[in-house]
Amino acid sequence: MIDLVIDARRRDIGGFEVGRVLPFAKRRMVGPFVFLDHMGPASFDPNFPRSVDVRPHPHIGLSTLSYLFEGAMTHRDSVGSEIEIVPGEVNWMTAGSGITHSERFETLRSQGGVMNGMQAWIALPKEYEEMDPGFSHHAGSADLPYYEGAGLKARLIAGEAFGAKASVPVHSPLFYVHWELAAGAKAALPAEYSERAAYVSSGRVEVAGRELGAAQMAVFAPGETVVFEALEPSVVMLLGGEPIGPRFIEWNFVSSSKDRIEQAKADWRAGRMKLPDLDDGEFIPLPEDYTPPASPL
């Protein structure tokens, strides 16, 4: 039932650590999910340095999804969006032919507090890789269906699952779900999609006789319902969908074409990608010595 267990690898991104889950040497994607990071948890005192912020940078060929358990983050992008995301909400940004954005921690800087959340990159199908860029923000049960009962709290973050559909404008069959399980609670993930995984953000769960702890992701074989039992209060993220084919990843660019990535690198290097109107005073330069690693380990 469990094909693979992936341990998140801790990485410093300039002020706090993230746990990198995808891509992984033995599993590059799960459905269209090509990248998954657990941001924090990290505690900040007021007035921490601006170097922790993520300055404007570019993307192509994907959608990004930001979701927080704790903290706050302000998003600004080159299509004119500016919004602060708080826990339980979704920022959905589709890069398509090209977008730039920044992520600032202004509220945390003024007040202090904890940053804890997830960021995912979801590759676009080939026919949508060059679509117009866009952004949408989603909050509340009307956009993100919610369920509570029998020791389980569940929120559908994107896609379709458990007979519900989120309002996030996805472009291929997928699901992304936030579970909070009380100790002893049980819940099941049906065999609805061919590729499925579960990331334990906190706590411990038992699946198919195997214990999974915090910062571990299990990738499941297709065709069987997966039953979870929480051994202690736990937060689990369910994700997956249908495969869309392999993708190349270099720096912040994702594409089915290596040539398209080279063009995006040239465009960013030459200043041909518009910066966010509300955050255009600085940017992250293309790493000149960047070469994609043979393995992200």
XYZ file of C-alpha atoms in Angstrom:
297
model
C 0.000 0.000 0.000
C 2.886 2.394 0.777
C 5.257 2.653 -2.180
C 7.715 5.094 -0.650
C 8.313 7.210 2.444
C 10.070 10.564 1.947
C 11.665 12.472 4.805
C 11.599 16.257 4.397
C 15.090 17.711 3.967
C 15.696 20.889 5.962
C 17.007 23.882 4.004
C 17.782 27.448 5.041
C 16.198 29.892 2.598
C 17.672 33.057 4.070
C 16.381 33.491 7.587
C 14.366 30.402 8.386
C 14.269 26.768 7.402
C 11.876 24.900 5.140
C 11.382 21.178 4.798
C 11.730 20.178 1.137
C 9.573 17.148 0.334
C 9.215 17.245 -3.460
C 10.955 16.844 -5.805
C 12.748 13.734 -4.542
C 15.287 11.564 -6.327
C 13.016 8.507 -6.358
C 9.761 10.418 -6.838
C 9.841 13.633 -8.846
C 6.068 14.282 -8.876
C 2.802 13.103 -7.312
C 0.053 13.773 -9.827
C 0.749 17.330 -11.034
C 2.472 18.295 -7.748
C 6.071 18.965 -8.703
C 7.254 20.799 -5.584
C 6.240 20.725 -1.925
C 7.796 22.690 0.941
C 6.850 22.920 4.605
C 7.676 26.486 5.703
C 8.824 26.420 9.326
C 7.504 26.200 11.897
C 9.721 29.108 12.865
C 9.299 31.683 15.638
C 10.213 35.321 15.028
C 10.756 38.236 17.380
C 9.456 41.647 16.260
C 11.665 43.667 13.927
C 13.487 40.707 12.389
C 15.523 41.630 9.270
C 13.953 42.148 5.842
C 16.413 39.603 4.461
C 13.908 36.931 5.536
C 11.403 38.243 2.957
C 11.266 36.593 -0.455
C 12.082 39.344 -2.960
C 10.422 39.485 -6.406
C 11.253 36.462 -8.553
C 9.784 34.813 -11.674
C 7.882 31.628 -12.555
C 6.629 29.955 -15.728
C 4.612 26.828 -16.503
C 3.008 26.226 -13.113
C 0.568 27.329 -10.458
C 1.716 28.026 -6.914
C -0.449 27.381 -3.867
C 0.306 28.935 -0.469
C -1.500 27.730 2.656
C -0.718 28.663 6.265
C -1.295 26.950 9.597
C 0.103 29.933 11.548
C 1.404 33.387 10.701
C 0.766 35.811 7.855
C 2.377 36.580 4.512
C 1.797 39.380 1.996
C 1.727 38.473 -1.693
C 2.383 41.007 -4.487
C 2.645 40.105 -8.165
C 3.057 41.469 -11.671
C -0.659 41.205 -12.522
C -1.426 43.787 -9.827
C -2.400 41.580 -6.884
C -1.649 42.533 -3.291
C -3.118 40.521 -0.420
C -2.149 39.164 2.961
C -2.810 35.476 3.455
C -3.682 34.188 6.941
C -4.295 30.626 8.221
C -6.998 28.604 6.483
C -6.911 30.638 3.257
C -5.444 29.876 -0.180
C -3.326 32.022 -2.464
C -3.438 30.527 -5.968
C -1.118 32.058 -8.554
C -0.927 30.762 -12.107
C 2.332 31.683 -13.819
C 1.552 30.347 -17.279
C 3.659 32.299 -19.786
C 5.328 34.220 -16.980
C 4.677 36.055 -13.716
C 6.756 37.627 -10.963
C 5.862 37.924 -7.291
C 7.176 38.593 -3.807
C 6.312 37.229 -0.369
C 6.798 39.624 2.528
C 6.371 39.115 6.262
C 5.333 42.610 7.276
C 2.766 41.656 9.931
C 5.137 39.190 11.562
C 7.890 41.789 11.473
C 5.741 44.308 13.325
C 4.292 41.891 15.893
C 6.475 38.810 16.012
C 5.011 35.318 15.919
C 5.191 31.911 14.254
C 5.384 31.139 10.540
C 4.124 27.668 9.677
C 2.630 26.662 6.353
C 2.859 24.797 3.066
C 3.859 25.853 -0.404
C 3.205 23.713 -3.461
C 4.041 24.052 -7.134
C 1.519 22.395 -9.423
C 2.664 21.878 -12.999
C 0.298 22.985 -15.741
C -0.721 20.581 -18.515
C 1.121 21.224 -21.777
C -1.885 22.940 -23.363
C -1.962 25.467 -20.487
C 1.756 26.067 -19.960
C 1.632 29.354 -21.904
C -1.744 30.579 -20.648
C -2.125 34.128 -19.357
C -0.885 34.582 -15.793
C -3.403 35.197 -13.018
C -4.048 35.202 -9.282
C -6.963 34.374 -6.987
C -7.476 34.329 -3.223
C -9.863 31.898 -1.530
C -11.275 31.805 2.003
C -14.257 30.350 3.832
C -16.277 27.177 3.370
C -17.998 28.484 0.235
C -14.628 28.364 -1.569
C -12.888 25.682 0.514
C -15.375 23.007 1.657
C -15.041 22.094 5.334
C -16.063 19.058 7.371
C -15.895 18.325 11.096
C -16.888 15.183 12.978
C -15.627 12.030 14.761
C -12.333 13.642 15.760
C -11.591 14.900 12.238
C -11.476 18.426 10.864
C -11.018 18.525 7.091
C -10.670 21.347 4.571
C -10.512 20.831 0.808
C -7.840 23.270 -0.337
C -7.918 22.618 -4.080
C -9.409 20.227 -6.599
C -12.055 17.597 -5.918
C -12.239 14.924 -3.199
C -14.722 13.282 -0.829
C -17.640 14.409 -3.011
C -16.700 18.097 -2.719
C -15.072 20.635 -5.037
C -13.027 23.704 -4.100
C -13.371 26.987 -5.989
C -9.636 27.216 -6.708
C -9.313 27.255 -10.537
C -7.157 24.160 -11.104
C -6.277 22.966 -14.617
C -5.983 19.198 -14.218
C -7.540 16.479 -12.008
C -6.057 16.842 -8.501
C -6.830 17.051 -4.802
C -5.222 18.829 -1.852
C -6.723 18.399 1.622
C -5.873 19.577 5.164
C -6.752 17.101 7.929
C -6.589 17.714 11.671
C -7.003 14.455 13.588
C -7.601 14.065 17.306
C -5.721 11.284 19.085
C -7.360 7.957 18.231
C -9.365 9.336 15.312
C -9.528 7.356 12.078
C -10.063 8.609 8.535
C -9.804 7.085 5.070
C -8.392 8.286 1.761
C -10.325 6.621 -1.091
C -8.750 5.213 -4.248
C -10.155 8.025 -6.377
C -6.914 9.126 -8.076
C -4.062 7.109 -9.531
C -1.375 9.044 -7.621
C -1.799 9.897 -3.931
C 0.404 10.919 -1.016
C 0.065 12.123 2.568
C 2.456 14.479 4.353
C 2.457 14.541 8.170
C 2.957 18.150 9.192
C 2.809 17.383 12.908
C 1.970 14.444 15.156
C 2.065 10.703 14.418
C -0.263 8.474 12.426
C -0.429 4.776 11.613
C -1.062 3.681 8.041
C -1.077 0.052 6.870
C 0.702 -1.016 10.043
C 3.432 1.589 9.612
C 3.972 4.649 11.775
C 4.553 7.998 10.085
C 5.846 10.967 12.043
C 6.186 14.682 11.509
C 8.003 15.753 8.335
C 7.399 12.420 6.578
C 5.398 11.845 3.403
C 4.047 8.483 2.269
C 3.375 7.851 -1.416
C 0.665 5.234 -1.916
C 0.140 2.520 -4.488
C -2.992 3.016 -6.602
C -6.223 1.126 -6.224
C -6.720 0.748 -2.472
C -8.423 2.821 0.202
C -5.882 4.054 2.757
C -6.962 4.168 6.421
C -5.211 6.502 8.873
C -5.276 6.328 12.669
C -3.877 9.230 14.682
C -1.577 8.060 17.471
C -1.609 11.614 18.850
C -3.141 14.912 17.676
C -1.914 15.200 14.089
C -2.026 17.416 11.009
C -1.909 15.596 7.670
C -1.882 17.034 4.159
C -3.331 14.789 1.435
C -2.318 15.465 -2.151
C -2.214 13.949 -5.597
C -4.090 13.614 -8.842
C -3.562 12.330 -12.347
C -0.093 12.452 -13.937
C 0.517 15.057 -16.632
C 3.923 13.867 -17.838
C 7.477 14.684 -16.726
C 8.643 18.229 -16.179
C 11.993 19.990 -16.142
C 12.715 22.253 -13.161
C 15.449 24.874 -13.130
C 15.508 27.484 -10.387
C 11.919 28.855 -10.294
C 10.965 27.660 -13.766
C 8.939 24.540 -14.650
C 8.267 23.362 -18.195
C 7.890 20.335 -20.436
C 10.554 21.968 -22.659
C 14.196 22.623 -21.793
C 14.324 25.281 -24.512
C 11.421 27.157 -22.876
C 13.290 27.216 -19.582
C 16.387 28.588 -21.308
C 14.228 31.349 -22.821
C 12.778 32.195 -19.399
C 16.273 32.383 -17.904
C 17.359 34.720 -20.699
C 14.259 36.889 -20.238
C 14.861 37.256 -16.501
C 18.555 37.927 -16.944
C 17.783 40.651 -19.509
C 15.048 42.313 -17.436
C 12.238 41.428 -19.848
C 9.870 40.125 -17.144
C 7.769 42.801 -15.447
C 8.222 43.216 -11.690
C 5.254 43.682 -9.335
C 4.012 47.283 -9.567
C 3.762 47.444 -5.768
C 7.160 45.838 -5.130
C 9.562 46.743 -7.928
C 12.508 48.137 -5.977
C 14.517 44.925 -5.839
C 14.554 41.370 -7.189
C 16.351 38.053 -6.916
C 18.912 37.737 -9.732
C 19.261 34.553 -11.728
C 21.940 32.429 -10.064
C 24.635 32.463 -12.718
C 26.197 29.268 -11.429
C 22.879 27.445 -11.146
C 22.825 23.940 -12.559
C 20.002 21.538 -11.746
C 21.322 18.828 -9.411
C 21.248 15.191 -10.432
C 19.556 14.576 -7.074
C 17.968 17.059 -4.680
C 19.236 15.112 -1.667
